[in-house]
Tab-separated table of C-alpha atoms in Angstrom:
chain	number	residue	atom	x	y	z
A	1488	LYS	CA	-70.207	-13.927	-15.889
A	1489	LYS	CA	-70.582	-13.471	-12.013
A	1490	GLU	CA	-67.535	-15.545	-11.480
A	1491	LYS	CA	-65.564	-13.481	-14.059
A	1492	LYS	CA	-66.655	-10.260	-12.283
A	1493	SER	CA	-65.746	-11.620	-8.817
A	1494	LYS	CA	-62.303	-12.584	-10.251
A	1495	LYS	CA	-61.787	-9.159	-11.572
A	1496	LYS	CA	-62.739	-7.622	-8.224
A	1497	LYS	CA	-60.281	-9.873	-6.505
A	1498	ASP	CA	-57.525	-9.017	-8.871
A	1499	LYS	CA	-58.194	-5.184	-8.408
A	1500	LYS	CA	-58.144	-5.631	-4.653
A	1501	LYS	CA	-54.783	-7.577	-4.816
A	1502	SER	CA	-53.298	-5.003	-6.990
A	1503	LYS	CA	-54.409	-2.189	-4.591
A	1504	ASP	CA	-52.918	-4.114	-1.686
A	1505	LYS	CA	-49.670	-4.527	-3.493
A	1506	ASP	CA	-49.628	-0.828	-4.281
A	1507	LYS	CA	-50.274	-0.048	-0.658
A	1508	ASP	CA	-47.437	-2.312	0.429
A	1509	LYS	CA	-45.044	-0.632	-2.091
A	1510	GLY	CA	-46.104	2.770	-0.750
A	1511	ALA	CA	-45.510	1.713	2.727
A	1512	LYS	CA	-42.051	0.451	1.886
A	1513	ASN	CA	-41.133	3.671	0.147
A	1514	LEU	CA	-42.348	5.623	2.996
A	1515	ASN	CA	-40.125	3.461	5.420
A	1516	ASP	CA	-37.194	3.981	3.120
A	1517	GLN	CA	-37.651	7.749	3.151
A	1518	SER	CA	-38.183	8.226	6.719
A	1519	CYS	CA	-35.846	5.609	8.157
A	1520	SER	CA	-33.007	8.314	8.601
A	1521	TYR	CA	-35.378	10.595	10.500
A	1522	GLY	CA	-37.440	8.321	12.551
A	1523	PHE	CA	-41.183	8.201	12.836
A	1524	ILE	CA	-43.662	10.140	15.214
A	1525	ARG	CA	-47.292	9.792	15.895
A	1526	GLN	CA	-49.864	12.647	15.933
A	1527	ALA	CA	-50.604	11.776	19.529
A	1528	GLU	CA	-46.982	12.521	20.455
A	1529	LYS	CA	-47.404	16.350	20.647
A	1530	PHE	CA	-44.521	17.009	22.929
A	1531	HIS	CA	-42.010	14.877	21.103
A	1532	LYS	CA	-40.946	17.423	18.369
A	1533	GLN	CA	-42.303	20.661	19.766
A	1534	ASP	CA	-39.203	22.819	19.111
A	1535	GLU	CA	-38.920	21.547	15.592
A	1536	PHE	CA	-42.723	22.078	15.082
A	1537	ARG	CA	-42.523	25.667	16.406
A	1538	CYS	CA	-39.563	26.449	14.252
A	1539	TRP	CA	-41.372	25.040	11.190
A	1540	LEU	CA	-44.378	27.246	12.005
A	1541	SER	CA	-42.191	30.350	12.304
A	1542	ASP	CA	-39.861	29.811	9.405
A	1543	HIS	CA	-42.062	27.963	7.013
A	1544	LYS	CA	-45.626	29.016	7.773
A	1545	ASN	CA	-44.761	32.559	9.132
A	1546	MET	CA	-46.981	31.741	12.072
A	1547	ASP	CA	-46.526	32.404	15.904
A	1548	TYR	CA	-47.444	29.362	17.923
A	1549	GLY	CA	-48.687	31.376	20.816
A	1550	CYS	CA	-51.057	33.293	18.610
A	1551	LEU	CA	-52.786	30.282	17.133
A	1552	PRO	CA	-56.094	28.777	18.546
A	1553	GLN	CA	-56.029	25.170	19.717
A	1554	ARG	CA	-57.782	23.791	16.670
A	1555	ALA	CA	-55.327	25.317	14.153
A	1556	ARG	CA	-52.544	24.139	16.208
A	1557	GLU	CA	-53.811	20.482	15.993
A	1558	ASP	CA	-54.420	20.804	12.265
A	1559	LEU	CA	-50.962	22.183	11.588
A	1560	TRP	CA	-49.405	19.617	13.905
A	1561	GLY	CA	-51.111	16.930	11.811
A	1562	THR	CA	-49.465	18.411	8.727
A	1563	PHE	CA	-46.131	18.518	10.267
A	1564	VAL	CA	-46.329	14.886	11.431
A	1565	GLU	CA	-47.385	13.757	7.938
A	1566	ASP	CA	-44.445	15.697	6.371
A	1567	PHE	CA	-42.005	14.403	9.004
A	1568	ASN	CA	-43.131	10.819	8.446
A	1569	THR	CA	-42.803	10.997	4.726
A	1570	ALA	CA	-39.511	12.924	4.818
A	1571	THR	CA	-40.961	15.839	2.833
A	1572	LEU	CA	-40.222	18.711	5.435
A	1573	PRO	CA	-38.446	21.708	3.604
A	1574	HIS	CA	-35.309	21.689	5.643
A	1575	GLU	CA	-33.392	19.034	7.605
A	1576	LYS	CA	-33.454	21.266	10.742
A	1577	TYR	CA	-37.109	20.489	11.256
A	1578	TYR	CA	-36.298	16.726	11.814
A	1579	ASP	CA	-33.782	17.370	14.716
A	1580	LEU	CA	-33.249	21.027	15.544
A	1581	SER	CA	-30.659	20.422	18.256
A	1582	LYS	CA	-28.559	18.217	16.024
A	1583	TRP	CA	-28.725	20.845	13.188
A	1584	GLU	CA	-27.803	23.648	15.532
A	1585	GLN	CA	-24.713	21.726	16.807
A	1586	GLY	CA	-23.655	21.081	13.277
A	1587	GLU	CA	-24.100	24.784	12.209
A	1588	SER	CA	-22.113	25.910	15.306
A	1589	LYS	CA	-19.341	23.461	14.312
A	1590	ARG	CA	-19.360	24.556	10.818
A	1591	LYS	CA	-19.180	28.313	11.876
A	1592	ASN	CA	-16.237	27.586	14.306
A	1593	GLU	CA	-14.310	25.864	11.618
A	1594	LYS	CA	-14.924	28.593	9.121
A	1595	MET	CA	-13.865	31.225	11.715
A	1596	GLN	CA	-10.619	29.205	12.636
A	1597	LYS	CA	-9.801	29.153	8.890
A	1598	GLU	CA	-10.375	32.840	8.480
A	1599	LEU	CA	-8.222	33.491	11.579
A	1600	LYS	CA	-5.333	31.353	10.201
A	1601	LYS	CA	-5.566	33.369	6.878
A	1602	MET	CA	-5.413	36.568	8.744
A	1603	GLY	CA	-2.497	35.505	10.884
A	1604	LYS	CA	-0.599	34.431	7.639
A	1605	LYS	CA	-1.339	37.740	5.956
A	1606	ALA	CA	-0.233	39.648	9.071
A	1607	SER	CA	2.987	37.619	9.395
A	1608	LYS	CA	3.770	38.381	5.754
A	1609	LYS	CA	3.162	42.227	6.218
A	1610	ALA	CA	5.375	42.173	9.486
A	1611	ASP	CA	8.203	40.415	7.475
A	1612	LYS	CA	7.963	43.035	4.780
A	1613	LYS	CA	7.950	45.936	7.328
A	1614	GLN	CA	10.978	44.259	9.124
A	1615	GLN	CA	12.867	43.974	5.653
A	1616	ALA	CA	12.003	47.643	4.982
A	1617	LYS	CA	13.301	48.771	8.328
A	1618	MET	CA	16.686	46.986	7.834
A	1619	PRO	CA	19.425	49.306	6.709
A	1620	GLN	CA	20.753	48.677	3.284
A	1621	GLU	CA	24.548	48.398	2.665
A	1622	THR	CA	26.229	51.122	0.686
A	1623	ASP	CA	28.719	50.276	-2.060
A	1624	GLU	CA	31.753	51.201	0.335
A	1625	GLU	CA	30.187	48.946	3.010
A	1626	ILE	CA	29.957	46.039	0.545
A	1627	LYS	CA	33.579	46.602	-0.704
A	1628	HIS	CA	34.886	46.728	2.954
A	1629	ARG	CA	32.960	43.379	3.880
A	1630	GLU	CA	34.297	41.689	0.700
A	1631	ARG	CA	37.834	42.727	1.594
A	1632	ALA	CA	37.316	41.539	5.177
A	1633	GLU	CA	36.189	38.132	3.849
A	1634	GLU	CA	39.177	37.952	1.560
A	1635	ARG	CA	41.631	38.596	4.285
A	1636	GLN	CA	39.938	36.061	6.390
A	1637	LYS	CA	40.318	33.389	3.444
A	1638	ARG	CA	44.029	34.220	3.068
A	1639	ALA	CA	44.623	34.028	6.785
A	1640	THR	CA	43.060	30.722	7.002
A	1641	LYS	CA	44.932	29.344	3.929
A	1642	GLU	CA	48.307	30.532	5.396
A	1643	TYR	CA	47.472	28.978	8.718
A	1644	ASN	CA	46.744	25.607	7.162
A	1645	THR	CA	49.924	25.817	4.976
A	1646	GLU	CA	51.937	26.651	8.145
A	1647	MET	CA	50.409	23.732	10.099
A	1648	GLU	CA	51.130	21.305	7.269
A	1649	ALA	CA	54.803	22.343	7.110
A	1650	THR	CA	55.138	22.042	10.930
A	1651	MET	CA	53.661	18.561	10.788
A	1652	LEU	CA	56.112	17.499	7.919
A	1653	ASN	CA	59.084	18.935	9.848
A	1654	HIS	CA	58.012	17.062	13.120
A	1655	ALA	CA	57.734	13.888	11.144
A	1656	ALA	CA	61.264	14.379	9.472
A	1657	LYS	CA	62.797	14.947	13.011
A	1658	GLU	CA	61.075	11.891	14.367
A	1659	LYS	CA	62.498	9.894	11.462
A	1660	GLU	CA	66.025	11.205	11.913
A	1661	ALA	CA	65.898	10.484	15.566
A	1662	MET	CA	64.743	6.929	14.965
A	1663	ALA	CA	67.501	6.502	12.509
A	1664	LYS	CA	70.084	7.703	15.101
A	1665	ILE	CA	68.725	5.279	17.764
A	1666	LEU	CA	68.873	2.365	15.252
A	1667	GLY	CA	72.348	3.369	14.212
A	1668	ALA	CA	73.662	3.414	17.837
A	1669	MET	CA	72.021	-0.034	18.451
A	1670	MET	CA	73.717	-1.455	15.289
A	1671	ASN	CA	77.035	-0.090	16.405
A	1672	LYS	CA	76.661	-1.390	19.926
A	1673	MET	CA	75.742	-4.764	18.616
A	1674	SER	CA	78.646	-4.766	16.163
A	1675	GLY	CA	81.148	-3.772	18.921
A	1676	LYS	CA	79.995	-6.503	21.175
A	1677	ALA	CA	80.399	-9.081	18.323
A	1678	GLY	CA	84.090	-7.878	17.946
A	1679	VAL	CA	84.900	-8.310	21.518
A	1680	ASP	CA	83.363	-11.745	21.545
A	1681	GLU	CA	85.579	-12.652	18.588
A	1682	ASN	CA	88.860	-11.489	20.253
A	1683	MET	CA	88.091	-13.316	23.420
A	1684	SER	CA	87.582	-16.361	21.410
A	1685	LYS	CA	90.893	-15.979	19.588
A	1686	GLN	CA	92.783	-15.411	22.871
A	1687	GLY	CA	91.302	-18.468	24.302
A	1688	ALA	CA	92.463	-20.583	21.352
A	1689	GLY	CA	96.012	-19.187	21.564
A	1690	GLY	CA	96.456	-20.116	25.133
A	1691	LYS	CA	95.784	-23.679	24.498
């Protein structure tokens, strides 16, 4: 019986040790992203501690007695190490403030862009409203001017085409005359040579 009791005690102790190990692992998993602080490190997270006191506990650090400060510091350290503080800013106040400042600046830039686009659209509408509108007579006058311009362009193109054709015909005629003269000259020379050859044959 004694042996059974001792075995049971050992088994219970082992199970408790295992539970402790599991709890420690879970604690490490939770706090790994925020770090770990010891209760003796009172000046390590003072800004975060005072912010936590003011926001979460509604207490002023300067008005608290030393004993109350130490007790509250212990609570803060425990919550910090178990990652159970009510807001992320209490883990790293400086980093959180920088992130908030960046988010606010980005939001402000987006709002300024929207305002700029709206102002630009309003300015365009005002500009269009200020532009004088054409009357029916002015529209007819503009259309007539455009029609005259089209006719003038068409006539110019037709005239240029006729000029080019005339020029090409003259060049062709001139080339024909030159070729005719050359052929006549060549045929005349051939006749002279033939007469000379006949005269030479008669003299013999």
